[in-house]
Coordinates of C-alpha atoms in Angstrom, one line a residue:
Chain A
M6 CA 29.0 -58.9 -84.8
T7 CA 28.7 -56.7 -87.9
K8 CA 27.4 -58.0 -91.2
P9 CA 29.8 -58.3 -94.2
G10 CA 30.5 -55.0 -95.8
M11 CA 29.7 -53.2 -92.6
E12 CA 31.8 -51.6 -89.9
V13 CA 31.1 -50.6 -86.3
W14 CA 30.3 -46.9 -86.1
Q15 CA 32.9 -45.1 -84.1
P16 CA 31.8 -41.6 -83.3
E17 CA 34.2 -39.0 -82.3
G18 CA 34.4 -38.6 -78.5
I19 CA 34.2 -42.2 -77.6
D20 CA 37.6 -44.0 -77.3
L21 CA 36.3 -47.6 -77.1
P22 CA 37.1 -50.7 -79.1
G23 CA 34.5 -51.8 -81.7
A24 CA 33.5 -54.8 -79.7
T25 CA 32.7 -52.7 -76.7
L26 CA 30.8 -50.1 -78.8
Q27 CA 28.6 -52.8 -80.1
T28 CA 27.3 -53.5 -76.6
L29 CA 26.0 -50.0 -76.3
S30 CA 22.7 -48.6 -77.4
Y31 CA 21.9 -45.5 -79.4
V32 CA 19.4 -43.5 -77.3
V33 CA 17.7 -40.5 -78.8
V34 CA 15.6 -37.9 -77.0
D35 CA 12.8 -38.0 -79.5
E36 CA 10.0 -36.1 -77.8
V37 CA 9.8 -33.7 -74.8
V38 CA 6.5 -32.6 -73.4
E39 CA 7.2 -30.4 -70.3
N40 CA 9.1 -32.8 -68.0
A41 CA 8.1 -36.0 -69.9
V42 CA 10.5 -37.5 -72.3
R43 CA 10.1 -40.2 -74.9
L44 CA 13.4 -41.9 -75.6
S45 CA 14.0 -43.9 -78.8
V46 CA 16.3 -46.8 -78.0
S47 CA 18.1 -48.5 -80.9
A48 CA 20.9 -51.1 -81.2
W49 CA 24.3 -49.7 -81.9
P50 CA 24.5 -48.8 -85.6
S51 CA 27.0 -49.9 -88.2
V52 CA 28.4 -48.0 -91.1
D53 CA 28.0 -49.4 -94.6
E54 CA 30.5 -49.1 -97.5
A55 CA 28.9 -45.8 -98.5
G56 CA 29.6 -44.4 -95.1
R57 CA 25.9 -44.4 -94.1
L58 CA 24.8 -45.1 -90.6
R59 CA 22.7 -48.3 -90.7
F60 CA 20.4 -49.7 -88.1
E61 CA 19.9 -53.2 -89.1
G62 CA 18.9 -54.9 -85.9
G63 CA 15.8 -56.2 -87.6
E64 CA 13.4 -54.5 -85.1
R65 CA 12.1 -51.0 -84.6
P66 CA 13.5 -48.8 -81.9
R67 CA 12.0 -49.2 -78.5
S68 CA 10.1 -46.3 -77.1
V69 CA 10.9 -45.6 -73.4
P70 CA 9.3 -42.9 -71.2
A71 CA 11.6 -41.0 -68.9
D72 CA 11.5 -38.0 -66.6
L73 CA 13.6 -35.1 -67.9
K74 CA 15.0 -34.0 -64.6
Q75 CA 15.9 -37.6 -63.6
L76 CA 17.5 -38.2 -66.9
R77 CA 19.4 -35.0 -66.8
A78 CA 20.8 -35.7 -63.3
F79 CA 21.7 -39.3 -64.3
V80 CA 23.6 -38.2 -67.4
K81 CA 25.4 -35.4 -65.5
A82 CA 26.5 -37.9 -62.7
K83 CA 27.4 -40.8 -65.0
R84 CA 28.8 -39.1 -68.0
G85 CA 31.7 -40.9 -69.7
G86 CA 34.8 -38.9 -70.8
G87 CA 35.5 -37.4 -74.1
G88 CA 32.3 -36.2 -75.7
R89 CA 31.1 -32.7 -75.5
S90 CA 28.1 -32.4 -73.2
S91 CA 25.0 -30.8 -74.6
Q92 CA 21.7 -29.9 -73.1
L93 CA 19.1 -32.7 -73.1
R94 CA 16.6 -31.7 -75.7
M95 CA 14.9 -33.2 -78.8
G96 CA 17.7 -34.7 -80.9
T97 CA 20.2 -35.3 -78.1
V98 CA 21.8 -38.7 -78.5
L99 CA 23.3 -40.8 -75.8
A100 CA 25.5 -43.9 -76.1
V101 CA 25.0 -46.2 -73.1
R102 CA 24.7 -49.9 -72.3
V103 CA 21.0 -50.8 -71.9
D104 CA 19.4 -53.8 -70.2
K105 CA 16.9 -54.6 -73.0
S106 CA 15.5 -57.5 -71.0
V107 CA 13.5 -55.1 -68.8
L108 CA 12.1 -53.2 -71.8
P109 CA 9.0 -54.4 -73.7
D110 CA 9.2 -55.5 -77.3
P111 CA 8.8 -52.6 -79.8
E112 CA 5.2 -52.0 -81.0
S113 CA 3.6 -54.6 -78.8
N114 CA 0.5 -53.6 -76.9
E115 CA 2.6 -53.9 -73.8
E116 CA 4.9 -51.2 -75.2
M117 CA 1.9 -49.0 -76.0
R118 CA 0.7 -49.4 -72.4
E119 CA 4.2 -48.7 -71.1
H120 CA 4.4 -45.7 -73.2
A121 CA 1.2 -44.5 -71.6
S122 CA 2.2 -45.5 -68.1
A123 CA 2.0 -42.8 -65.5
T124 CA 5.4 -43.6 -64.1
P125 CA 8.5 -43.1 -66.3
R126 CA 11.3 -45.6 -66.0
L127 CA 14.1 -44.5 -63.7
P128 CA 17.3 -44.3 -65.8
D129 CA 19.3 -46.6 -63.5
E130 CA 16.6 -49.3 -63.9
W131 CA 17.7 -49.9 -67.4
M132 CA 20.8 -47.8 -68.2
E133 CA 24.3 -48.9 -67.1
P134 CA 26.9 -46.1 -66.8
P135 CA 28.9 -44.6 -68.2
V136 CA 26.7 -42.4 -70.5
Y137 CA 28.3 -40.8 -73.5
D138 CA 26.8 -37.7 -75.2
I139 CA 27.3 -38.2 -78.9
T140 CA 24.9 -35.6 -80.1
G141 CA 27.4 -33.7 -82.3
A142 CA 28.5 -36.9 -84.2
A143 CA 24.9 -38.1 -84.6
R144 CA 23.8 -34.7 -86.0
D145 CA 26.6 -34.9 -88.5
K146 CA 25.3 -38.3 -89.6
A147 CA 21.7 -37.1 -89.7
K148 CA 22.8 -34.2 -92.0
E149 CA 24.7 -36.6 -94.2
A150 CA 21.6 -38.8 -94.4
F151 CA 19.5 -35.8 -95.3
Y152 CA 21.7 -34.3 -98.0
A153 CA 22.6 -37.7 -99.6
A154 CA 18.9 -38.4 -100.0
V155 CA 18.1 -35.1 -101.6
A156 CA 21.1 -34.5 -103.8
P157 CA 23.8 -36.7 -105.4
T158 CA 26.9 -37.4 -103.4
V159 CA 30.3 -36.5 -104.8
K160 CA 33.4 -38.7 -104.9
V161 CA 36.2 -38.0 -102.5
G162 CA 38.5 -35.4 -104.0
R163 CA 35.8 -34.0 -106.2
R164 CA 34.5 -31.6 -103.6
P165 CA 32.7 -28.7 -105.3
Chain B
M21 CA -5.6 -45.7 -65.1
Q22 CA -6.8 -42.1 -65.5
T23 CA -7.9 -41.1 -68.9
N24 CA -9.5 -38.1 -70.5
V25 CA -11.1 -40.2 -73.2
P26 CA -14.8 -40.3 -72.3
A27 CA -16.2 -43.4 -70.6
E28 CA -17.3 -46.4 -72.7
L29 CA -19.9 -45.8 -75.4
G30 CA -23.0 -47.8 -75.9
E31 CA -22.7 -50.7 -78.3
K32 CA -25.9 -49.6 -80.0
L33 CA -24.0 -46.5 -81.4
F34 CA -21.6 -48.9 -83.2
P35 CA -23.5 -52.0 -84.4
K36 CA -21.2 -54.6 -85.9
E37 CA -21.9 -55.0 -89.6
G38 CA -18.8 -56.6 -91.0
Q39 CA -16.7 -56.4 -94.1
Q40 CA -19.4 -56.7 -96.8
A41 CA -21.5 -53.9 -95.3
F42 CA -18.4 -51.7 -95.1
L43 CA -17.4 -52.3 -98.7
D44 CA -21.0 -51.9 -99.9
S45 CA -21.3 -48.5 -98.3
I46 CA -18.6 -47.1 -100.6
E47 CA -19.2 -45.8 -104.1
P48 CA -16.3 -45.6 -106.6
E49 CA -16.4 -41.8 -106.5
D50 CA -16.2 -41.7 -102.7
L51 CA -13.2 -40.6 -100.7
V52 CA -12.2 -43.0 -97.9
Y53 CA -10.1 -41.7 -95.1
F54 CA -8.5 -44.2 -92.6
L55 CA -7.1 -42.9 -89.4
L56 CA -5.3 -45.9 -87.9
N57 CA -5.1 -46.7 -84.2
V58 CA -1.4 -46.7 -83.5
G59 CA -1.5 -45.3 -80.0
D60 CA 0.1 -41.9 -79.5
G61 CA 1.0 -41.6 -83.2
D62 CA -0.4 -41.0 -86.7
T63 CA -0.9 -43.2 -89.6
Q64 CA -3.4 -41.9 -92.2
L65 CA -4.5 -43.4 -95.5
F66 CA -6.7 -41.8 -98.1
L67 CA -8.2 -43.9 -100.9
L68 CA -8.9 -41.4 -103.7
P69 CA -11.9 -41.9 -106.0
A70 CA -11.4 -44.4 -108.8
R71 CA -10.0 -42.8 -111.9
E72 CA -12.4 -42.9 -114.9
A73 CA -9.5 -43.9 -117.2
D74 CA -8.7 -47.2 -115.5
G75 CA -11.3 -47.5 -112.7
V76 CA -8.5 -47.9 -110.1
R77 CA -8.1 -45.8 -107.0
R78 CA -4.9 -44.1 -106.0
A79 CA -3.9 -43.6 -102.4
F80 CA -2.4 -40.8 -100.4
V81 CA -0.5 -41.5 -97.1
V82 CA 0.2 -39.1 -94.3
D83 CA 2.7 -40.5 -91.8
V84 CA 3.4 -44.2 -91.0
A85 CA 4.0 -44.5 -87.3
T86 CA 4.5 -48.2 -86.9
T87 CA 5.7 -51.1 -88.9
G88 CA 3.2 -53.7 -90.1
K89 CA -0.1 -51.9 -89.6
L90 CA -0.4 -49.9 -92.8
P91 CA 1.1 -52.5 -95.1
G92 CA -1.3 -55.0 -93.4
L93 CA -4.3 -52.8 -94.2
L94 CA -3.2 -52.3 -97.8
Q95 CA -2.8 -56.0 -98.2
T96 CA -6.3 -56.5 -96.8
L97 CA -7.8 -54.0 -99.1
L98 CA -6.0 -55.3 -102.2
G99 CA -8.3 -57.5 -104.1
T100 CA -11.5 -56.0 -102.6
K101 CA -13.7 -53.7 -104.6
L102 CA -11.9 -50.8 -102.9
L103 CA -8.5 -51.8 -104.4
P104 CA -9.1 -54.5 -106.9
K105 CA -5.6 -54.2 -108.4
L106 CA -2.6 -52.0 -108.4
P107 CA -2.6 -49.3 -111.1
D108 CA -0.8 -50.1 -114.4
D109 CA 1.3 -46.9 -114.2
G110 CA 3.0 -48.3 -111.1
Y111 CA 2.1 -45.4 -108.8
L112 CA -0.5 -46.4 -106.3
F113 CA 0.8 -43.5 -104.1
P114 CA 1.1 -40.2 -106.0
L115 CA 2.1 -38.6 -102.7
V116 CA 3.3 -39.7 -99.3
V117 CA 3.9 -37.2 -96.5
A118 CA 6.2 -37.6 -93.6
T119 CA 4.9 -34.7 -91.5
H120 CA 7.9 -34.5 -89.2
P121 CA 10.6 -36.8 -88.1
H122 CA 9.3 -38.1 -84.7
D123 CA 9.1 -41.8 -84.2
D124 CA 5.4 -41.7 -83.6
H125 CA 5.0 -40.3 -87.2
I126 CA 7.7 -42.0 -89.2
G127 CA 8.6 -45.1 -87.2
G128 CA 7.2 -47.3 -89.9
M129 CA 8.3 -45.1 -92.9
P130 CA 11.6 -46.9 -93.6
E131 CA 9.9 -50.2 -93.8
F132 CA 7.1 -48.8 -95.9
L133 CA 9.5 -47.1 -98.4
T134 CA 11.7 -50.2 -98.6
S135 CA 8.8 -52.6 -99.1
E136 CA 7.1 -53.5 -102.4
W137 CA 4.6 -50.7 -101.5
G138 CA 7.5 -48.2 -101.6
K139 CA 8.0 -49.0 -105.2
N140 CA 4.5 -47.5 -105.8
V141 CA 5.4 -44.1 -104.4
R142 CA 5.8 -41.2 -106.8
E143 CA 6.6 -38.3 -104.5
L144 CA 7.5 -37.9 -100.8
W145 CA 7.1 -34.7 -98.8
E146 CA 9.0 -34.1 -95.6
P147 CA 9.7 -30.8 -93.9
G148 CA 13.5 -30.8 -94.2
Y149 CA 14.2 -30.9 -90.4
Y150 CA 17.0 -33.4 -89.9
H151 CA 16.7 -35.5 -86.8
T152 CA 19.2 -37.9 -85.1
S153 CA 16.8 -40.9 -84.7
E154 CA 17.0 -44.3 -86.3
S155 CA 13.7 -43.8 -88.0
Y156 CA 14.8 -40.5 -89.7
I157 CA 18.2 -41.7 -90.7
E158 CA 16.7 -45.0 -92.1
M159 CA 13.9 -43.1 -93.9
M160 CA 16.4 -40.9 -95.6
R161 CA 18.5 -43.9 -96.5
A162 CA 15.5 -45.6 -98.0
L163 CA 14.8 -42.4 -100.0
E164 CA 18.4 -42.3 -101.2
D165 CA 18.2 -45.9 -102.3
A166 CA 14.9 -45.2 -104.1
D167 CA 16.3 -42.3 -106.1
P168 CA 15.4 -41.4 -108.7
H169 CA 11.9 -42.9 -108.8
I170 CA 10.6 -41.0 -105.7
Q171 CA 10.5 -37.3 -106.2
H172 CA 11.5 -35.5 -103.0
T173 CA 9.9 -32.2 -101.9
Q174 CA 10.2 -29.9 -98.9
P175 CA 7.0 -27.9 -99.1
T176 CA 6.2 -24.7 -97.2
S177 CA 2.8 -23.0 -96.7
G178 CA 0.9 -22.5 -99.9
T179 CA 2.4 -25.4 -101.7
T180 CA -0.5 -27.2 -103.5
R181 CA -0.8 -30.5 -105.2
F182 CA -3.8 -31.9 -107.0
L183 CA -4.2 -35.6 -106.6
G184 CA -7.1 -36.4 -109.0
R185 CA -10.1 -35.0 -107.3
L186 CA -8.3 -34.2 -104.1
R187 CA -6.6 -30.8 -103.5
V188 CA -3.8 -30.9 -101.0
Q189 CA -2.5 -27.6 -99.7
V190 CA 0.3 -27.0 -97.1
L191 CA -0.7 -24.8 -94.3
S192 CA 2.6 -25.1 -92.3
P193 CA 5.5 -24.8 -91.9
S194 CA 5.7 -21.2 -93.1
I195 CA 8.8 -20.0 -94.9
A196 CA 9.7 -18.1 -91.7
L197 CA 9.7 -21.3 -89.7
R198 CA 11.4 -23.2 -92.4
T199 CA 14.3 -20.7 -92.4
R200 CA 14.8 -21.4 -88.7
F201 CA 15.1 -25.2 -89.0
D202 CA 18.9 -25.2 -89.4
T203 CA 19.4 -23.3 -86.2
Y204 CA 17.3 -25.9 -84.2
G205 CA 15.6 -22.7 -83.0
I206 CA 12.2 -24.2 -83.2
D207 CA 10.5 -27.2 -81.7
L208 CA 10.6 -30.2 -83.9
N209 CA 6.9 -30.5 -83.7
D210 CA 6.6 -27.0 -85.2
A211 CA 8.4 -28.3 -88.3
S212 CA 5.2 -30.4 -89.0
I213 CA 3.6 -30.3 -92.4
A214 CA 0.0 -29.4 -91.6
L215 CA -2.4 -29.8 -94.5
R216 CA -5.7 -28.6 -95.8
L217 CA -7.5 -30.9 -98.2
E218 CA -10.4 -30.1 -100.5
F219 CA -12.7 -32.7 -102.0
P220 CA -13.7 -32.7 -104.7
A221 CA -11.2 -30.4 -106.5
S222 CA -13.1 -30.6 -109.8
R223 CA -14.4 -27.3 -111.0
V224 CA -15.2 -27.9 -114.6
E225 CA -18.3 -29.7 -115.9
Q226 CA -17.7 -31.0 -119.4
G227 CA -20.4 -31.7 -122.0
R228 CA -20.2 -32.1 -125.8
F229 CA -18.6 -29.0 -127.2
R230 CA -19.0 -27.1 -123.9
R231 CA -17.4 -26.7 -120.5
T232 CA -18.8 -24.9 -117.5
Y233 CA -17.0 -23.6 -114.4
V234 CA -18.9 -24.9 -111.4
R235 CA -18.5 -24.5 -107.6
P236 CA -19.4 -27.8 -106.0
K237 CA -20.1 -28.3 -102.3
I238 CA -16.6 -28.8 -101.0
R239 CA -15.7 -31.2 -98.2
T240 CA -12.6 -30.0 -96.3
F241 CA -10.1 -31.5 -94.0
I242 CA -7.3 -30.0 -91.8
L243 CA -4.7 -32.5 -90.8
G244 CA -2.8 -30.8 -87.9
A245 CA 0.1 -33.2 -87.6
D246 CA 2.0 -32.1 -84.4
S247 CA 1.8 -28.4 -85.1
L248 CA 2.0 -26.3 -82.0
L249 CA 1.4 -22.6 -81.3
A250 CA 4.3 -21.3 -83.3
S251 CA 3.0 -23.1 -86.4
W252 CA -0.6 -22.1 -85.9
S253 CA 0.3 -18.4 -85.3
Q254 CA 2.1 -18.4 -88.7
V255 CA -0.8 -20.2 -90.3
L256 CA -3.1 -17.5 -89.2
V257 CA -0.9 -14.9 -90.8
D258 CA -0.6 -16.8 -94.1
F259 CA -4.3 -17.8 -94.2
P260 CA -6.2 -14.9 -92.5
E261 CA -9.8 -15.0 -91.6
L262 CA -11.8 -12.7 -93.8
R263 CA -13.4 -10.2 -91.3
P264 CA -15.9 -8.6 -91.3
D265 CA -17.1 -11.5 -93.4
K266 CA -20.1 -9.5 -94.7
A267 CA -17.9 -6.7 -96.1
P268 CA -17.9 -6.4 -99.9
T269 CA -14.2 -7.1 -100.1
A270 CA -14.5 -10.2 -98.1
R271 CA -17.5 -11.4 -100.1
V272 CA -15.5 -10.9 -103.4
I273 CA -12.5 -12.8 -102.0
Q274 CA -14.7 -15.6 -100.6
K275 CA -16.5 -15.9 -104.0
A276 CA -13.2 -16.2 -105.8
L277 CA -11.2 -18.3 -103.3
G278 CA -13.9 -20.0 -101.2
R279 CA -14.8 -19.6 -97.6
D280 CA -12.3 -18.9 -94.8
A281 CA -9.2 -20.8 -95.6
L282 CA -9.0 -22.5 -92.3
R283 CA -12.6 -23.6 -92.0
A284 CA -12.9 -27.4 -92.3
E285 CA -15.5 -30.1 -91.9
I286 CA -13.0 -32.7 -90.6
F287 CA -10.2 -31.8 -88.2
K288 CA -7.5 -34.2 -87.4
V289 CA -6.6 -32.7 -84.1
P290 CA -3.0 -31.7 -83.8
H291 CA -0.4 -33.4 -81.5
H292 CA -2.8 -36.0 -80.2
A293 CA -4.9 -33.3 -78.6
S294 CA -2.1 -31.9 -76.4
K295 CA -2.6 -28.7 -74.7
H296 CA 0.2 -27.1 -76.8
G297 CA -1.4 -28.1 -80.1
V298 CA -5.0 -26.9 -79.7
T299 CA -6.4 -23.6 -78.6
L300 CA -10.0 -22.5 -78.4
G301 CA -9.3 -19.8 -81.0
L302 CA -7.9 -22.3 -83.5
V303 CA -10.9 -24.6 -83.2
E304 CA -13.3 -21.7 -83.5
V305 CA -11.7 -20.7 -86.7
V306 CA -11.7 -24.2 -88.1
Q307 CA -15.3 -24.9 -87.0
P308 CA -15.1 -28.7 -87.5
S309 CA -18.2 -30.8 -87.4
L310 CA -15.9 -33.9 -87.0
S311 CA -12.8 -33.8 -84.8
L312 CA -10.6 -36.9 -84.8
V313 CA -8.1 -37.6 -82.0
S314 CA -5.3 -40.2 -82.4
S315 CA -3.8 -41.1 -79.1
V316 CA -3.5 -43.8 -76.4
G317 CA -6.4 -43.7 -74.0
G318 CA -4.6 -44.7 -70.9
G319 CA -3.8 -41.4 -69.3
G320 CA -0.1 -41.7 -68.7
K321 CA 2.8 -39.4 -68.5
Y322 CA 1.9 -37.3 -71.5
N323 CA -1.8 -37.9 -70.6
F324 CA -2.9 -37.4 -74.2
P325 CA -5.5 -36.3 -75.0
H326 CA -5.2 -33.3 -72.6
L327 CA -8.4 -32.2 -70.9
V328 CA -7.8 -28.5 -71.6
A329 CA -7.5 -29.3 -75.3
L330 CA -10.6 -31.4 -75.4
E331 CA -12.5 -28.7 -73.6
A332 CA -11.4 -26.2 -76.2
I333 CA -12.8 -28.4 -78.9
R334 CA -16.0 -28.9 -77.0
E335 CA -16.4 -25.2 -76.2
A336 CA -15.9 -24.3 -79.9
R337 CA -18.6 -26.8 -80.9
Q338 CA -21.0 -26.0 -78.1
P339 CA -20.3 -22.8 -76.2
T340 CA -21.4 -23.4 -72.6
T341 CA -19.0 -21.2 -70.6
L342 CA -21.4 -18.3 -70.5
S343 CA -24.7 -20.1 -70.6
Q344 CA -23.6 -22.9 -68.2
K345 CA -25.7 -25.3 -70.2
K346 CA -25.0 -29.0 -69.9
R347 CA -22.3 -30.2 -72.2
K348 CA -23.4 -32.7 -74.9
D349 CA -21.6 -36.0 -75.2
D350 CA -18.5 -36.0 -77.4
Y351 CA -20.0 -38.1 -80.1
L352 CA -22.9 -35.6 -80.5
L353 CA -20.2 -32.9 -80.9
G354 CA -18.5 -34.9 -83.5
V355 CA -15.4 -35.8 -81.4
H356 CA -14.1 -39.3 -81.9
Y357 CA -11.0 -41.0 -80.4
T358 CA -9.0 -43.9 -81.8
A359 CA -8.7 -45.0 -78.1
A360 CA -12.5 -44.9 -77.4
R361 CA -14.1 -48.1 -76.1
I362 CA -17.6 -49.6 -76.1
K363 CA -19.2 -50.9 -73.0
D364 CA -18.1 -54.5 -73.4
G365 CA -14.5 -53.2 -73.2
D366 CA -13.6 -53.5 -76.9
C367 CA -11.4 -50.8 -78.2
L368 CA -13.2 -48.9 -81.1
G369 CA -9.8 -48.4 -82.7
S370 CA -9.1 -47.3 -86.2
I371 CA -11.6 -44.9 -87.9
A372 CA -12.7 -44.9 -91.6
T373 CA -14.6 -41.9 -92.8
V374 CA -16.4 -42.2 -96.2
L375 CA -17.3 -39.0 -98.0
S376 CA -19.3 -38.5 -101.2
P377 CA -18.3 -35.7 -103.6
T378 CA -21.9 -35.1 -104.6
S379 CA -24.0 -35.4 -101.5
R380 CA -23.8 -34.8 -97.8
K381 CA -23.0 -38.5 -97.2
R382 CA -20.5 -39.0 -94.4
E383 CA -20.2 -42.4 -92.8
I384 CA -17.9 -43.3 -89.9
W385 CA -16.7 -46.9 -89.4
R386 CA -14.6 -48.4 -86.6
F387 CA -12.6 -51.6 -86.7
C388 CA -12.1 -52.5 -83.0
D389 CA -8.3 -52.9 -83.2
E390 CA -5.8 -52.3 -80.5
P391 CA -2.7 -50.3 -81.5
A392 CA -0.6 -53.4 -82.1
D393 CA -3.4 -55.4 -83.8
P394 CA -4.0 -55.6 -87.6
I395 CA -7.2 -54.1 -89.0
Q396 CA -9.7 -56.7 -89.9
L397 CA -12.6 -55.5 -92.0
D398 CA -14.8 -58.3 -90.6
N399 CA -14.9 -56.3 -87.4
A400 CA -16.3 -53.2 -89.1
R401 CA -18.8 -51.3 -87.0
R402 CA -20.9 -48.4 -88.4
F403 CA -21.4 -45.3 -86.3
S404 CA -25.1 -45.0 -86.0
P405 CA -26.1 -42.2 -83.7

């Protein structure tokens, strides 16, 4: 359910209805240290009237440890159609349904301990296929966020 | 759970003294540096000396890893002698730095900028490396909404800002690294804004009808963010050591510009003391007498802090490889961890360092908070070796 004045974000490469998209999570490869990955898991974003991606779930993204090789194999085997596949590296974004009930609350001491746990979570413990690689669309939104913050936007049709 | 943070420290090293003793230990001209315990992440707050004009301190923030913790500390400080009120000019924070867009450095930045505290920010620095995470996109959205009251800057090495009596200089990213951001050709960590701070920055003594240029004893910090080898290699190019240091040319340069640019009393160890962020050569150049590590202490998959990095810090402080001498304890080498514990099991948690501009005074306080806990000044313990 989106808030008034908001629309469900529909990135290129995923041909799913809005109601289905809202059940997915926005999963970012945030940090990679050798084979250890920190994933940043957010609720599916909306787009506001200004065209901005908005994460308004009311809570911080969850931080989930993963193993790079396991994650790469899972994404390769369970990839959904459409989106262009990219390497898994910092900045890669996946769209996938997530069982949040098995993940700790963001910023709790439990999450801090999980983040430090020796055993990363297996992807199929908490991710439900298919997995969509939406890195390209997400990078475009990140660039938009960056440039709109540092310089004025221009109205449609007034492109310099 | 395996950990590289040393075993529990004796409680006698950290006697509990409470809020009043902590506040009483700080003079108006002192600099107070808080390194908050946020697990594998960074949240740093500097309380600058009170301005003579209005008697109010300003603050300088470097990274906000989590929600709640920094705003909670500020709320706790507001109304105490450290921060009796907000400045009348509306800018408690002349500068906020988001070193790089990883969650463990900017996870709380959107909330901070959107909150009432965000209305007190005059300028924000970030490296200009766009990232796809929620934290980054929401931080930039908050910045867009705040326009134009927050000045936005993407600094590179050499950029300098004077915040009252504190000099803030950017060591990294270099222009060469900055140019490669758009290609994603460098690790996001190497986009980090690493900083060198000098305190006090004042150089002019003023009397009636006269001024004198003075060279005070300077207290220096290096805040390493998550800079890795590519960053530090560029830093060593931009800020070279002056060798041989007894040569006439080096002496003249040192007289004019100060000692080696990378030497620092206090070293906020890069990348949570990962093996990719710290080398022996780097710490030997910095020669810190106080090294601070912000990380979880539970071992884990990243296993921060890495043993090889800690050994580099220890070896730089006390070379034992050749002599085979017994290594001193970390606290004697000036190495402190947000994740350290005392023998009754309490986490020592967040660290406050108090520095005087006129004497060698340096006090270290701990607040016994876990990463998700608020800081309570009542829990203040003074490091008393």
